[in-house]
mmCIF file of C-alpha atoms and ligand atoms in Angstrom:
data_model
loop_
_atom_site.group_PDB
_atom_site.id
_atom_site.type_symbol
_atom_site.label_atom_id
_atom_site.label_comp_id
_atom_site.label_asym_id
_atom_site.label_seq_id
_atom_site.Cartn_x
_atom_site.Cartn_y
_atom_site.Cartn_z
ATOM 1 C CA MET A 10 122.631 70.952 102.728
ATOM 2 C CA LYS A 11 124.636 70.794 99.536
ATOM 3 C CA TYR A 12 127.501 68.334 99.694
ATOM 4 C CA MET A 13 129.926 70.745 97.997
ATOM 5 C CA PHE A 14 129.083 73.454 100.468
ATOM 6 C CA LYS A 15 129.768 71.204 103.434
ATOM 7 C CA TRP A 16 133.051 70.065 101.951
ATOM 8 C CA ARG A 17 134.265 73.609 101.319
ATOM 9 C CA LEU A 18 133.117 74.718 104.714
ATOM 10 C CA TRP A 19 135.318 72.122 106.396
ATOM 11 C CA VAL A 20 138.262 73.141 104.227
ATOM 12 C CA ILE A 21 137.677 76.738 105.329
ATOM 13 C CA VAL A 22 137.536 75.732 108.987
ATOM 14 C CA PHE A 23 140.672 73.619 108.586
ATOM 15 C CA LEU A 24 142.690 76.293 106.766
ATOM 16 C CA SER A 25 141.692 79.052 109.164
ATOM 17 C CA THR A 26 142.530 76.843 112.140
ATOM 18 C CA LEU A 27 145.927 76.247 110.571
ATOM 19 C CA GLY A 28 146.243 80.017 110.058
ATOM 20 C CA PHE A 29 145.353 80.539 113.704
ATOM 21 C CA ILE A 30 147.989 78.042 114.910
ATOM 22 C CA VAL A 31 150.703 79.613 112.754
ATOM 23 C CA LYS A 32 149.855 83.108 113.981
ATOM 24 C CA PHE A 33 149.538 82.012 117.581
ATOM 25 C CA ILE A 34 152.998 80.432 117.527
ATOM 26 C CA GLY A 35 154.436 83.548 115.907
ATOM 27 C CA GLY A 36 152.725 85.786 118.405
ATOM 28 C CA TYR A 37 153.330 83.783 121.540
ATOM 29 C CA LEU A 38 156.703 82.083 121.020
ATOM 30 C CA TYR A 39 158.304 84.725 118.835
ATOM 31 C CA CYS A 40 156.946 87.653 120.792
ATOM 32 C CA SER A 41 154.856 89.737 118.416
ATOM 33 C CA LYS A 42 151.874 91.210 120.195
ATOM 34 C CA ALA A 43 150.398 92.309 116.877
ATOM 35 C CA LEU A 44 150.457 88.740 115.630
ATOM 36 C CA PHE A 45 149.131 87.432 118.943
ATOM 37 C CA VAL A 46 146.117 89.737 118.813
ATOM 38 C CA ASP A 47 145.538 88.839 115.157
ATOM 39 C CA ALA A 48 145.608 85.144 116.069
ATOM 40 C CA LEU A 49 142.958 85.724 118.719
ATOM 41 C CA THR A 50 140.668 87.465 116.216
ATOM 42 C CA ASN A 51 141.123 84.445 113.948
ATOM 43 C CA ILE A 52 139.993 81.963 116.557
ATOM 44 C CA ALA A 53 137.017 84.217 117.311
ATOM 45 C CA ASN A 54 136.248 84.160 113.619
ATOM 46 C CA ILE A 55 136.335 80.382 113.410
ATOM 47 C CA ILE A 56 133.966 79.946 116.347
ATOM 48 C CA ALA A 57 131.694 82.637 114.899
ATOM 49 C CA LEU A 58 131.726 80.894 111.523
ATOM 50 C CA VAL A 59 130.732 77.509 112.902
ATOM 51 C CA ALA A 60 128.006 79.033 115.095
ATOM 52 C CA THR A 61 126.656 81.192 112.268
ATOM 53 C CA VAL A 62 126.397 78.357 109.763
ATOM 54 C CA TYR A 63 124.928 76.011 112.361
ATOM 55 C CA TYR A 64 122.122 78.409 113.277
ATOM 56 C CA TYR A 65 121.665 79.604 109.714
ATOM 57 C CA LEU A 66 120.716 76.060 108.769
ATOM 58 C CA LYS A 67 118.534 75.633 111.876
ATOM 59 C CA ALA A 68 116.574 78.702 110.835
ATOM 60 C CA TYR A 69 115.167 76.773 107.860
ATOM 61 C CA ILE A 70 113.420 74.117 109.939
ATOM 62 C CA PRO A 71 109.685 74.424 109.175
ATOM 63 C CA PRO A 72 107.270 75.527 111.922
ATOM 64 C CA ASP A 73 106.591 72.903 114.570
ATOM 65 C CA SER A 74 104.706 72.563 117.834
ATOM 66 C CA ASP A 75 107.169 74.676 119.816
ATOM 67 C CA HIS A 76 107.867 77.296 117.114
ATOM 68 C CA HIS A 77 104.598 78.242 115.453
ATOM 69 C CA PHE A 78 106.108 81.039 113.361
ATOM 70 C CA GLY A 79 109.044 78.975 112.124
ATOM 71 C CA HIS A 80 112.633 79.021 113.345
ATOM 72 C CA TYR A 81 113.908 82.058 111.439
ATOM 73 C CA ARG A 82 115.009 83.919 114.516
ATOM 74 C CA LEU A 83 117.321 81.110 115.532
ATOM 75 C CA GLY A 84 119.526 82.598 112.826
ATOM 76 C CA PHE A 85 120.320 85.440 115.241
ATOM 77 C CA ALA A 86 121.983 83.013 117.629
ATOM 78 C CA GLY A 87 124.986 82.973 115.307
ATOM 79 C CA THR A 88 125.366 86.733 115.594
ATOM 80 C CA LEU A 89 124.860 86.588 119.356
ATOM 81 C CA ILE A 90 127.612 84.010 119.733
ATOM 82 C CA THR A 91 129.830 86.110 117.458
ATOM 83 C CA ILE A 92 129.319 89.103 119.758
ATOM 84 C CA ILE A 93 130.021 87.108 122.892
ATOM 85 C CA ILE A 94 133.210 85.576 121.551
ATOM 86 C CA TYR A 95 134.478 88.906 120.197
ATOM 87 C CA ALA A 96 133.734 90.572 123.526
ATOM 88 C CA PHE A 97 135.670 87.857 125.335
ATOM 89 C CA ILE A 98 138.625 88.240 122.980
ATOM 90 C CA ALA A 99 138.470 92.028 123.363
ATOM 91 C CA GLY A 100 138.765 91.604 127.132
ATOM 92 C CA VAL A 101 141.756 89.283 126.829
ATOM 93 C CA VAL A 102 143.452 91.633 124.367
ATOM 94 C CA VAL A 103 142.907 94.794 126.426
ATOM 95 C CA CYS A 104 144.318 93.007 129.472
ATOM 96 C CA ASP A 105 147.335 91.843 127.473
ATOM 97 C CA LEU A 106 148.008 95.274 126.000
ATOM 98 C CA LEU A 107 147.746 97.012 129.361
ATOM 99 C CA HIS A 108 150.279 94.770 131.051
ATOM 100 C CA VAL A 109 153.145 95.476 128.729
ATOM 101 C CA ARG A 110 156.860 95.360 129.412
ATOM 102 C CA GLU A 111 159.636 95.909 126.916
ATOM 103 C CA TYR A 112 159.919 92.898 124.620
ATOM 104 C CA THR A 113 161.959 91.762 121.625
ATOM 105 C CA VAL A 114 160.192 90.707 118.462
ATOM 106 C CA LYS A 115 161.987 87.708 116.964
ATOM 107 C CA GLN A 116 162.775 87.271 113.303
ATOM 108 C CA GLU A 117 160.369 84.327 112.928
ATOM 109 C CA ALA A 118 157.342 86.450 113.820
ATOM 110 C CA PRO A 119 156.989 88.371 110.521
ATOM 111 C CA ILE A 120 157.730 85.156 108.586
ATOM 112 C CA LEU A 121 154.922 83.308 110.348
ATOM 113 C CA ALA A 122 152.738 86.373 109.862
ATOM 114 C CA LEU A 123 153.344 86.078 106.123
ATOM 115 C CA LEU A 124 152.481 82.377 106.194
ATOM 116 C CA GLY A 125 149.330 83.247 108.120
ATOM 117 C CA LEU A 126 148.396 85.780 105.459
ATOM 118 C CA LEU A 127 148.776 83.193 102.684
ATOM 119 C CA LEU A 128 146.551 80.752 104.551
ATOM 120 C CA TYR A 129 144.008 83.413 105.309
ATOM 121 C CA SER A 130 143.885 84.742 101.758
ATOM 122 C CA SER A 131 142.922 81.294 100.540
ATOM 123 C CA VAL A 132 140.212 81.176 103.211
ATOM 124 C CA VAL A 133 138.794 84.499 102.042
ATOM 125 C CA TYR A 134 138.898 83.306 98.444
ATOM 126 C CA LEU A 135 137.173 80.013 99.320
ATOM 127 C CA SER A 136 134.495 81.681 101.404
ATOM 128 C CA ARG A 137 133.622 83.824 98.371
ATOM 129 C CA THR A 138 132.932 80.688 96.378
ATOM 130 C CA VAL A 139 130.615 79.403 99.104
ATOM 131 C CA SER A 140 128.872 82.710 98.435
ATOM 132 C CA GLU A 141 125.865 83.969 100.306
ATOM 133 C CA TYR A 142 126.196 81.845 103.444
ATOM 134 C CA LEU A 143 129.404 83.499 104.508
ATOM 135 C CA THR A 144 129.551 86.802 102.702
ATOM 136 C CA VAL A 145 126.130 87.872 103.946
ATOM 137 C CA TYR A 146 127.433 87.698 107.459
ATOM 138 C CA GLY A 147 130.703 89.343 106.482
ATOM 139 C CA LEU A 148 132.664 86.777 108.411
ATOM 140 C CA PHE A 149 135.565 86.467 106.050
ATOM 141 C CA THR A 150 136.203 89.759 104.426
ATOM 142 C CA VAL A 151 139.054 91.547 102.775
ATOM 143 C CA SER A 152 139.518 93.472 106.027
ATOM 144 C CA GLU A 153 140.851 90.232 107.469
ATOM 145 C CA VAL A 154 143.581 90.257 104.846
ATOM 146 C CA LEU A 155 144.274 93.933 105.524
ATOM 147 C CA GLU A 156 144.631 93.070 109.179
ATOM 148 C CA SER A 157 147.225 90.438 108.313
ATOM 149 C CA ILE A 158 149.180 92.926 106.196
ATOM 150 C CA ILE A 159 149.252 95.453 109.052
ATOM 151 C CA VAL A 160 150.570 92.700 111.309
ATOM 152 C CA ILE A 161 153.331 91.712 108.872
ATOM 153 C CA VAL A 162 154.518 95.313 108.581
ATOM 154 C CA ALA A 163 154.247 95.944 112.326
ATOM 155 C CA SER A 164 156.091 92.777 113.348
ATOM 156 C CA ALA A 165 158.788 93.223 110.690
ATOM 157 C CA LEU A 166 159.460 96.814 111.748
ATOM 158 C CA GLY A 167 159.159 95.693 115.364
ATOM 159 C CA TYR A 168 161.921 93.181 114.721
ATOM 160 C CA LEU A 169 164.108 95.649 112.783
ATOM 161 C CA TYR A 170 163.658 98.756 114.973
ATOM 162 C CA THR A 171 161.624 98.726 118.154
ATOM 163 C CA TYR A 172 158.901 96.648 119.784
ATOM 164 C CA ILE A 173 156.831 99.826 120.010
ATOM 165 C CA ILE A 174 155.893 99.583 116.320
ATOM 166 C CA ASP A 175 154.691 96.028 116.885
ATOM 167 C CA TYR A 176 152.753 97.256 119.903
ATOM 168 C CA VAL A 177 151.075 99.989 117.843
ATOM 169 C CA GLY A 178 150.106 97.336 115.276
ATOM 170 C CA ALA A 179 148.545 95.273 118.075
ATOM 171 C CA THR A 180 146.601 98.312 119.251
ATOM 172 C CA ILE A 181 145.220 98.937 115.753
ATOM 173 C CA ILE A 182 143.977 95.345 115.523
ATOM 174 C CA ALA A 183 142.481 95.662 119.023
ATOM 175 C CA LEU A 184 140.588 98.794 117.966
ATOM 176 C CA TYR A 185 139.317 96.900 114.974
ATOM 177 C CA ILE A 186 137.890 94.206 117.285
ATOM 178 C CA LEU A 187 135.970 96.921 119.110
ATOM 179 C CA TYR A 188 134.682 98.241 115.793
ATOM 180 C CA GLU A 189 133.548 94.750 114.772
ATOM 181 C CA LEU A 190 131.804 94.379 118.104
ATOM 182 C CA GLN A 191 129.745 97.527 117.781
ATOM 183 C CA HIS A 192 128.981 96.694 114.149
ATOM 184 C CA HIS A 193 127.528 93.298 115.066
ATOM 185 C CA LEU A 194 125.694 94.762 118.039
ATOM 186 C CA LYS A 195 124.062 97.438 115.916
ATOM 187 C CA TYR A 196 123.010 94.813 113.392
ATOM 188 C CA ILE A 197 121.368 92.523 115.918
ATOM 189 C CA ILE A 198 119.690 95.323 117.892
ATOM 190 C CA LYS A 199 118.119 96.576 114.686
ATOM 191 C CA LEU A 200 116.888 93.138 113.686
ATOM 192 C CA LEU A 201 115.545 92.292 117.128
ATOM 193 C CA SER A 202 113.621 95.559 117.398
ATOM 194 C CA ASP A 203 110.729 94.376 115.168
ATOM 195 C CA ILE A 204 111.735 97.028 112.669
ATOM 196 C CA ALA A 205 109.249 97.848 109.897
ATOM 197 C CA PRO A 206 110.153 97.355 106.243
ATOM 198 C CA PRO A 207 111.210 100.355 104.137
ATOM 199 C CA VAL A 208 108.319 102.735 103.364
ATOM 200 C CA LYS A 209 108.553 101.779 99.698
ATOM 201 C CA LEU A 210 107.755 98.145 100.468
ATOM 202 C CA VAL A 211 104.869 99.108 102.771
ATOM 203 C CA ASN A 212 103.428 101.226 99.952
ATOM 204 C CA SER A 213 103.789 98.389 97.458
ATOM 205 C CA VAL A 214 101.991 96.073 99.887
ATOM 206 C CA ARG A 215 99.214 98.635 100.312
ATOM 207 C CA MET A 216 98.812 99.009 96.539
ATOM 208 C CA THR A 217 98.724 95.243 96.047
ATOM 209 C CA VAL A 218 95.928 94.945 98.609
ATOM 210 C CA GLU A 219 93.931 97.881 97.239
ATOM 211 C CA LYS A 220 94.066 96.350 93.772
ATOM 212 C CA TYR A 221 91.470 93.846 95.027
ATOM 213 C CA GLY A 222 88.974 96.649 95.614
ATOM 214 C CA VAL A 223 89.214 96.687 99.397
ATOM 215 C CA LYS A 224 90.033 99.512 101.786
ATOM 216 C CA VAL A 225 93.180 99.189 103.874
ATOM 217 C CA LYS A 226 92.613 100.288 107.458
ATOM 218 C CA ARG A 227 95.880 99.217 109.038
ATOM 219 C CA ILE A 228 99.127 97.540 108.039
ATOM 220 C CA ARG A 229 101.549 96.116 110.588
ATOM 221 C CA LEU A 230 104.714 94.513 109.300
ATOM 222 C CA ARG A 231 107.902 93.580 111.054
ATOM 223 C CA LEU A 232 111.206 92.161 109.942
ATOM 224 C CA VAL A 233 111.686 88.545 110.990
ATOM 225 C CA LYS A 234 114.976 87.995 109.225
ATOM 226 C CA ASN A 235 116.635 89.678 106.275
ATOM 227 C CA GLY A 236 114.175 89.753 103.383
ATOM 228 C CA LEU A 237 111.282 88.173 105.311
ATOM 229 C CA TYR A 238 108.424 90.074 106.952
ATOM 230 C CA GLN A 239 105.432 89.006 108.987
ATOM 231 C CA GLY A 240 102.375 90.968 110.039
ATOM 232 C CA ASP A 241 98.680 91.626 109.748
ATOM 233 C CA ILE A 242 96.508 93.810 107.586
ATOM 234 C CA VAL A 243 93.048 95.081 108.517
ATOM 235 C CA VAL A 244 90.797 95.674 105.505
ATOM 236 C CA SER A 245 87.168 96.542 104.892
ATOM 237 C CA PHE A 246 85.156 95.175 101.984
ATOM 238 C CA PRO A 247 82.339 96.875 100.072
ATOM 239 C CA PRO A 248 78.976 96.390 101.935
ATOM 240 C CA ASN A 249 77.464 93.790 99.595
ATOM 241 C CA THR A 250 80.413 91.329 99.720
ATOM 242 C CA THR A 251 79.534 87.880 101.041
ATOM 243 C CA VAL A 252 81.647 86.219 103.712
ATOM 244 C CA LYS A 253 82.695 83.584 101.202
ATOM 245 C CA GLU A 254 83.879 86.185 98.671
ATOM 246 C CA ALA A 255 85.706 88.188 101.321
ATOM 247 C CA HIS A 256 87.440 85.052 102.523
ATOM 248 C CA GLU A 257 88.530 84.079 99.029
ATOM 249 C CA ILE A 258 89.893 87.536 98.277
ATOM 250 C CA SER A 259 91.764 87.569 101.596
ATOM 251 C CA ASN A 260 93.400 84.298 100.657
ATOM 252 C CA MET A 261 94.441 85.690 97.293
ATOM 253 C CA ILE A 262 95.908 88.784 98.930
ATOM 254 C CA GLU A 263 97.896 86.670 101.382
ATOM 255 C CA ARG A 264 99.225 84.481 98.611
ATOM 256 C CA GLU A 265 100.210 87.347 96.333
ATOM 257 C CA LEU A 266 102.046 89.188 99.117
ATOM 258 C CA LYS A 267 103.940 86.028 100.012
ATOM 259 C CA ASP A 268 104.938 85.285 96.423
ATOM 260 C CA LYS A 269 105.783 88.844 95.442
ATOM 261 C CA TYR A 270 107.452 90.301 98.533
ATOM 262 C CA ASN A 271 108.049 87.370 100.903
ATOM 263 C CA VAL A 272 105.601 89.006 103.290
ATOM 264 C CA ASP A 273 103.599 86.662 105.553
ATOM 265 C CA VAL A 274 100.345 88.330 106.578
ATOM 266 C CA VAL A 275 97.009 87.525 108.112
ATOM 267 C CA VAL A 276 94.237 89.603 106.576
ATOM 268 C CA HIS A 277 91.605 90.653 109.082
ATOM 269 C CA ILE A 278 88.235 91.645 107.635
ATOM 270 C CA GLU A 279 86.101 94.453 109.020
ATOM 271 C CA PRO A 280 82.693 95.503 107.735
HETATM 272 ZN ZN1 ZN B 328 110.820 74.082 117.086
#
């Protein structure tokens, strides 16, 4: 792992933890439910971040005796943990929102919310510079900043007018947690379903194979992780091909598909 990446990652974890603490204090001590719920989504985010990066790196371990196809699918563990932690937070939040009594939002709440936003904006900015690791998984997105802005407005108006506005803000953030949950669920269900590549890629694979003068009888490809496919292809060679020739051509096909499309296949030869 790149040293710079590690360094920035820890800064991100540190700043978002700080953001969480600030928001939690504002939410809990200064009685803004909106800020409290926002703080909980932040802690979920931090745990999800650490889990995602941890398993993302594990996924690159080469095949070994207990994982013959490589460790790519360990990458899903990050998403699974994200789902579990978000579901837990959703439960806590729903419970909190249901048991509501009239409350008074204190002046400090919107101020701490603003501080939280500043911290979080720097986290979002930093995570962009770490690039693909974090943005691919959409862990730190602009929506996080939007969330913070909603909370500032809700808690400020809650302080100035009525707690109900703050409560509505909390409900909006809670609904967003549910949205995030179903989004992550959809993503992982799709990836775990052995989904085939887009038809266009299958056709390109077929054309690449046919270029070698063989007949394609069957193609089976499945997504292993984003951008990587595994499968098998059944082909038949012209009658006068020797076993040696057929074997060499099969090897060439396998290599070309790997280099060109990141498709790992075994070519099975039929007469
Ligand atoms: Zn292993």
